[in-house]
Amino acid sequence: MTDPQQTTALPAERPAVQGRTLGDPLVRLTGVNKHFGQLHVLKDINLTVRRGEVVVVIGPSGSGKSTLCRAINRLEPIDSGSITIDGKELPEEGKDLARLRADVGMVFQSFNLFAHKTILENVTLGPVRAKGVKPSEARQRAMTLLERVGVANQAGKHPAQLSGGQQQRVAIARALAMQPKVMLFDEPTSALDPEMINEVLDVMTSLAREGMTMLVVTHEMGFARRAADRVVFMDAGQIVEEASPEEFFTNPRSHRAKDFLSKLLTH
């Protein structure tokens, strides 16, 4: 298990792996614990994500990755510890939580689009309802974002008329429409057919290049190598190891990480 000081005490500013310069801490988890009944799914998690940083969380199934991701915007309440976004601790409920959640974009495994609304309506709903953006401005921003993720020509359709890859790209545009400070991705390609995975990963890679702060739970090791500034390896509810992609994939330090990677390479 990593030393908590290692995870939180990063230098004030350092060059990122991809050539970006990382800023101050944006997301900070300190001593976070979470149980589901008797199962201890997050064990004293200490993790800091800097502004502009792309952190990819990997590990075997059941290691606590998705729970970690969902805890960051209180979709999963935690038992102890603290989580701060841009220096503010996450409230437990109410309007303050809703305001803070608006700063945290979330993209799920299943696309969670409103089936009865058009693609354009799906992307404009949040800014209009939650942030008071004028409908005309929200539509203009939505079309720009749909263009950016390559589905502007689908704006008038309903989700069921789109492929899984297109729906997930709409889900990314919907999250971006709220102008979040950080984007969370919880295994965003796991429900997709193989040929659709790359179209979603390409959008995520371009976001990373543009400096979006991202925490990504994924099994896509190619994306982790290409886009991450830091790889976090979890097992049995703990952060076992953190390193740059190059260091992690070529020289993992822990036996559990070595075992995990060796199984990937032999399948």
Coordinates of C-alpha atoms in Angstrom, one line a residue:
M1 CA 0.0 0.0 0.0
T2 CA 1.3 3.5 -0.8
D3 CA 2.3 5.9 1.9
P4 CA -0.5 8.5 2.3
Q5 CA 2.2 11.2 2.2
Q6 CA 3.2 10.1 -1.2
T7 CA -0.3 10.3 -2.6
T8 CA -1.2 13.8 -1.3
A9 CA 2.1 15.6 -0.9
L10 CA 2.9 16.4 -4.6
P11 CA 5.0 19.3 -5.7
A12 CA 3.1 22.6 -6.2
E13 CA 3.5 22.4 -10.0
R14 CA 5.2 19.9 -12.2
P15 CA 5.3 19.0 -15.9
A16 CA 2.8 16.3 -16.8
V17 CA 3.7 13.2 -18.8
Q18 CA 1.8 14.5 -21.8
G19 CA 3.7 17.8 -21.7
R20 CA 1.1 19.8 -19.8
T21 CA 1.8 21.7 -16.6
L22 CA -0.4 20.6 -13.7
G23 CA -1.9 23.1 -11.3
D24 CA -3.1 23.0 -7.8
P25 CA -5.0 20.1 -6.2
L26 CA -8.6 20.0 -7.5
V27 CA -9.9 16.8 -6.1
R28 CA -8.6 15.5 -2.8
L29 CA -9.6 12.3 -0.9
T30 CA -8.2 11.9 2.6
G31 CA -8.7 8.8 4.7
V32 CA -11.8 7.7 2.8
N33 CA -13.5 4.5 3.9
K34 CA -16.7 2.9 2.6
H35 CA -18.5 -0.3 3.6
F36 CA -21.3 -2.2 1.9
G37 CA -22.5 -4.1 5.0
Q38 CA -19.6 -6.2 6.2
L39 CA -17.6 -5.6 3.0
H40 CA -14.9 -2.9 3.3
V41 CA -14.8 -1.6 -0.3
L42 CA -12.7 1.5 0.2
K43 CA -9.9 1.3 2.8
D44 CA -8.2 4.6 3.9
I45 CA -8.0 6.1 0.4
N46 CA -5.7 9.1 0.0
L47 CA -5.7 10.5 -3.5
T48 CA -5.1 13.9 -5.0
V49 CA -6.0 14.9 -8.6
R50 CA -4.4 18.1 -9.8
R51 CA -6.0 20.7 -12.1
G52 CA -5.3 19.5 -15.7
E53 CA -4.3 16.0 -14.7
V54 CA -5.5 12.8 -16.2
V55 CA -5.6 10.0 -13.6
V56 CA -6.5 6.5 -14.8
V57 CA -7.6 4.0 -12.1
I58 CA -7.2 0.3 -13.0
G59 CA -7.3 -3.0 -11.2
P60 CA -9.2 -6.3 -11.0
S61 CA -13.0 -6.4 -10.8
G62 CA -14.3 -5.8 -7.3
S63 CA -11.2 -3.7 -6.3
G64 CA -13.3 -0.6 -5.4
K65 CA -12.6 1.4 -8.6
S66 CA -16.2 2.3 -9.4
T67 CA -17.1 3.0 -5.8
L68 CA -14.1 5.4 -5.6
C69 CA -15.4 7.2 -8.7
R70 CA -19.0 7.4 -7.5
A71 CA -17.9 8.6 -4.0
I72 CA -16.3 11.7 -5.5
N73 CA -19.7 13.3 -6.2
R74 CA -21.5 11.5 -3.4
L75 CA -23.4 9.1 -5.6
E76 CA -22.0 6.7 -2.9
P77 CA -21.9 8.2 0.6
I78 CA -18.7 7.5 2.5
D79 CA -18.4 6.2 6.1
S80 CA -15.4 8.3 7.1
G81 CA -12.7 10.6 5.7
S82 CA -13.1 13.7 3.6
I83 CA -13.5 14.6 -0.1
T84 CA -12.9 18.1 -1.4
I85 CA -13.5 19.6 -4.8
D86 CA -11.6 22.8 -5.5
G87 CA -11.0 23.3 -1.7
K88 CA -14.6 22.8 -0.7
E89 CA -15.7 19.7 1.2
L90 CA -18.6 17.8 -0.3
P91 CA -21.8 18.5 1.6
E92 CA -24.0 15.5 2.4
E93 CA -27.2 16.7 0.8
G94 CA -29.2 19.7 -0.3
K95 CA -28.6 22.7 -2.7
D96 CA -24.9 23.0 -1.8
L97 CA -24.4 19.4 -2.9
A98 CA -26.2 20.0 -6.1
R99 CA -24.1 23.1 -6.8
L100 CA -20.9 21.3 -6.2
R101 CA -22.0 18.3 -8.3
A102 CA -22.5 20.7 -11.2
D103 CA -18.7 21.1 -11.1
V104 CA -18.2 17.3 -11.5
G105 CA -19.1 15.8 -14.8
M106 CA -19.9 12.1 -14.7
V107 CA -20.0 9.5 -17.6
F108 CA -21.3 6.1 -16.7
Q109 CA -21.1 2.6 -18.2
S110 CA -24.7 2.8 -19.3
F111 CA -25.3 6.0 -21.0
N112 CA -28.3 7.2 -18.8
L113 CA -29.7 9.4 -21.5
F114 CA -33.4 10.4 -21.3
A115 CA -35.0 8.1 -23.8
H116 CA -38.1 10.4 -24.4
K117 CA -35.9 13.5 -25.2
T118 CA -34.0 14.3 -28.3
I119 CA -30.2 14.3 -28.3
L120 CA -30.2 18.1 -28.3
E121 CA -32.7 18.2 -25.4
N122 CA -30.6 15.8 -23.4
V123 CA -27.6 18.1 -23.7
T124 CA -29.4 21.4 -23.0
L125 CA -31.5 20.2 -20.0
G126 CA -28.9 20.4 -17.3
P127 CA -27.5 23.9 -18.1
V128 CA -31.1 25.4 -18.4
R129 CA -32.5 23.7 -15.3
A130 CA -29.5 23.6 -13.0
K131 CA -27.5 26.6 -14.0
G132 CA -30.1 29.0 -15.4
V133 CA -28.6 29.2 -18.8
K134 CA -30.9 30.8 -21.4
P135 CA -32.3 28.1 -23.7
S136 CA -31.0 29.7 -26.9
E137 CA -27.5 29.9 -25.3
A138 CA -27.7 26.3 -24.1
R139 CA -28.7 25.1 -27.6
Q140 CA -25.8 26.9 -29.2
R141 CA -23.4 25.4 -26.7
A142 CA -24.9 22.0 -27.1
M143 CA -24.5 22.0 -30.9
T144 CA -20.9 23.1 -30.5
L145 CA -20.3 20.2 -28.1
L146 CA -22.2 17.7 -30.3
E147 CA -20.0 18.8 -33.2
R148 CA -16.9 18.3 -31.1
V149 CA -17.8 14.7 -30.2
G150 CA -18.9 14.0 -33.8
V151 CA -22.7 13.6 -33.5
A152 CA -24.1 17.0 -34.4
N153 CA -26.0 15.5 -37.3
Q154 CA -27.9 13.3 -34.8
A155 CA -29.2 16.2 -32.7
G156 CA -32.9 15.7 -33.6
K157 CA -33.0 12.0 -33.0
H158 CA -33.8 10.1 -29.8
P159 CA -31.2 7.9 -28.0
A160 CA -32.6 4.6 -29.2
Q161 CA -31.9 5.7 -32.8
L162 CA -28.2 5.9 -32.1
S163 CA -25.5 3.3 -31.7
G164 CA -23.9 2.7 -28.3
G165 CA -20.8 4.6 -29.2
Q166 CA -22.8 7.6 -30.4
Q167 CA -24.9 7.5 -27.2
Q168 CA -21.8 7.5 -25.1
R169 CA -20.4 10.5 -27.0
V170 CA -23.7 12.3 -26.4
A171 CA -23.3 11.5 -22.7
I172 CA -19.8 13.1 -22.7
A173 CA -21.2 16.2 -24.5
R174 CA -24.0 16.3 -21.9
A175 CA -21.5 16.3 -19.0
L176 CA -19.3 18.9 -20.7
A177 CA -22.4 21.2 -21.2
M178 CA -22.3 21.8 -17.5
Q179 CA -18.8 23.2 -17.9
P180 CA -17.4 21.0 -15.1
K181 CA -14.1 21.5 -13.4
V182 CA -13.4 17.7 -13.4
M183 CA -14.8 14.8 -15.4
L184 CA -15.3 11.3 -13.9
F185 CA -15.5 8.3 -16.2
D186 CA -16.8 5.1 -14.7
E187 CA -15.8 2.3 -17.2
P188 CA -17.3 4.3 -20.1
T189 CA -16.5 1.7 -22.8
S190 CA -17.5 -1.5 -21.0
A191 CA -21.0 -1.6 -22.4
L192 CA -19.8 -1.0 -26.0
D193 CA -19.2 -3.3 -28.9
P194 CA -15.5 -3.5 -29.7
E195 CA -15.7 -1.4 -32.9
M196 CA -17.4 1.4 -31.0
I197 CA -14.8 1.6 -28.2
N198 CA -12.2 3.6 -30.1
E199 CA -14.6 6.4 -31.1
V200 CA -15.3 7.1 -27.5
L201 CA -11.7 6.8 -26.4
D202 CA -10.7 9.2 -29.2
V203 CA -13.0 11.8 -27.7
M204 CA -11.6 11.2 -24.2
T205 CA -8.0 11.4 -25.5
S206 CA -8.8 14.8 -27.2
L207 CA -10.3 16.1 -23.9
A208 CA -7.1 15.0 -22.1
R209 CA -4.9 16.9 -24.6
E210 CA -7.0 20.0 -24.2
G211 CA -6.3 20.0 -20.4
M212 CA -9.5 18.7 -18.9
T213 CA -9.0 17.3 -15.4
M214 CA -10.1 13.7 -15.6
L215 CA -10.4 10.6 -13.4
V216 CA -11.0 7.5 -15.5
V217 CA -11.9 4.0 -14.3
T218 CA -11.2 1.7 -17.3
H219 CA -9.9 -1.6 -18.5
E220 CA -8.5 0.0 -21.6
M221 CA -4.8 -0.2 -21.1
G222 CA -4.0 1.5 -24.4
F223 CA -5.8 4.6 -23.3
A224 CA -4.0 4.5 -19.9
R225 CA -0.6 4.4 -21.7
R226 CA -1.6 7.1 -24.2
A227 CA -3.6 9.6 -22.2
A228 CA -2.8 9.3 -18.5
D229 CA -0.4 11.4 -16.5
R230 CA -0.7 8.9 -13.6
V231 CA -1.9 5.4 -13.3
V232 CA -3.5 4.4 -9.9
F233 CA -3.7 0.6 -9.3
M234 CA -6.3 -0.6 -6.9
D235 CA -6.8 -4.0 -5.4
A236 CA -9.1 -5.2 -2.5
G237 CA -10.2 -1.6 -1.7
Q238 CA -6.8 -0.1 -1.5
I239 CA -4.5 2.0 -3.6
V240 CA -1.6 -0.4 -4.0
E241 CA 0.5 1.6 -6.4
E242 CA 0.7 4.9 -8.3
A243 CA 3.1 5.8 -11.1
S244 CA 3.5 7.3 -14.5
P245 CA 2.1 5.0 -17.3
E246 CA 5.6 4.3 -18.6
E247 CA 6.9 3.3 -15.1
F248 CA 3.8 1.3 -14.2
F249 CA 3.5 -0.7 -17.4
T250 CA 7.2 -1.4 -17.8
N251 CA 8.3 -1.8 -14.1
P252 CA 5.4 -2.3 -11.7
R253 CA 6.6 -2.4 -8.1
S254 CA 4.0 -4.5 -6.3
H255 CA 3.4 -8.3 -6.7
R256 CA -0.3 -7.6 -7.2
A257 CA 0.2 -5.2 -10.0
K258 CA 2.7 -7.6 -11.7
D259 CA 0.2 -10.4 -11.4
F260 CA -2.6 -8.2 -12.8
L261 CA -0.5 -7.1 -15.8
S262 CA 0.8 -10.7 -16.5
K263 CA -2.8 -11.9 -16.7
L264 CA -3.7 -9.2 -19.2
L265 CA -0.8 -10.0 -21.4
T266 CA -1.6 -13.7 -21.5
H267 CA -5.2 -13.3 -22.5

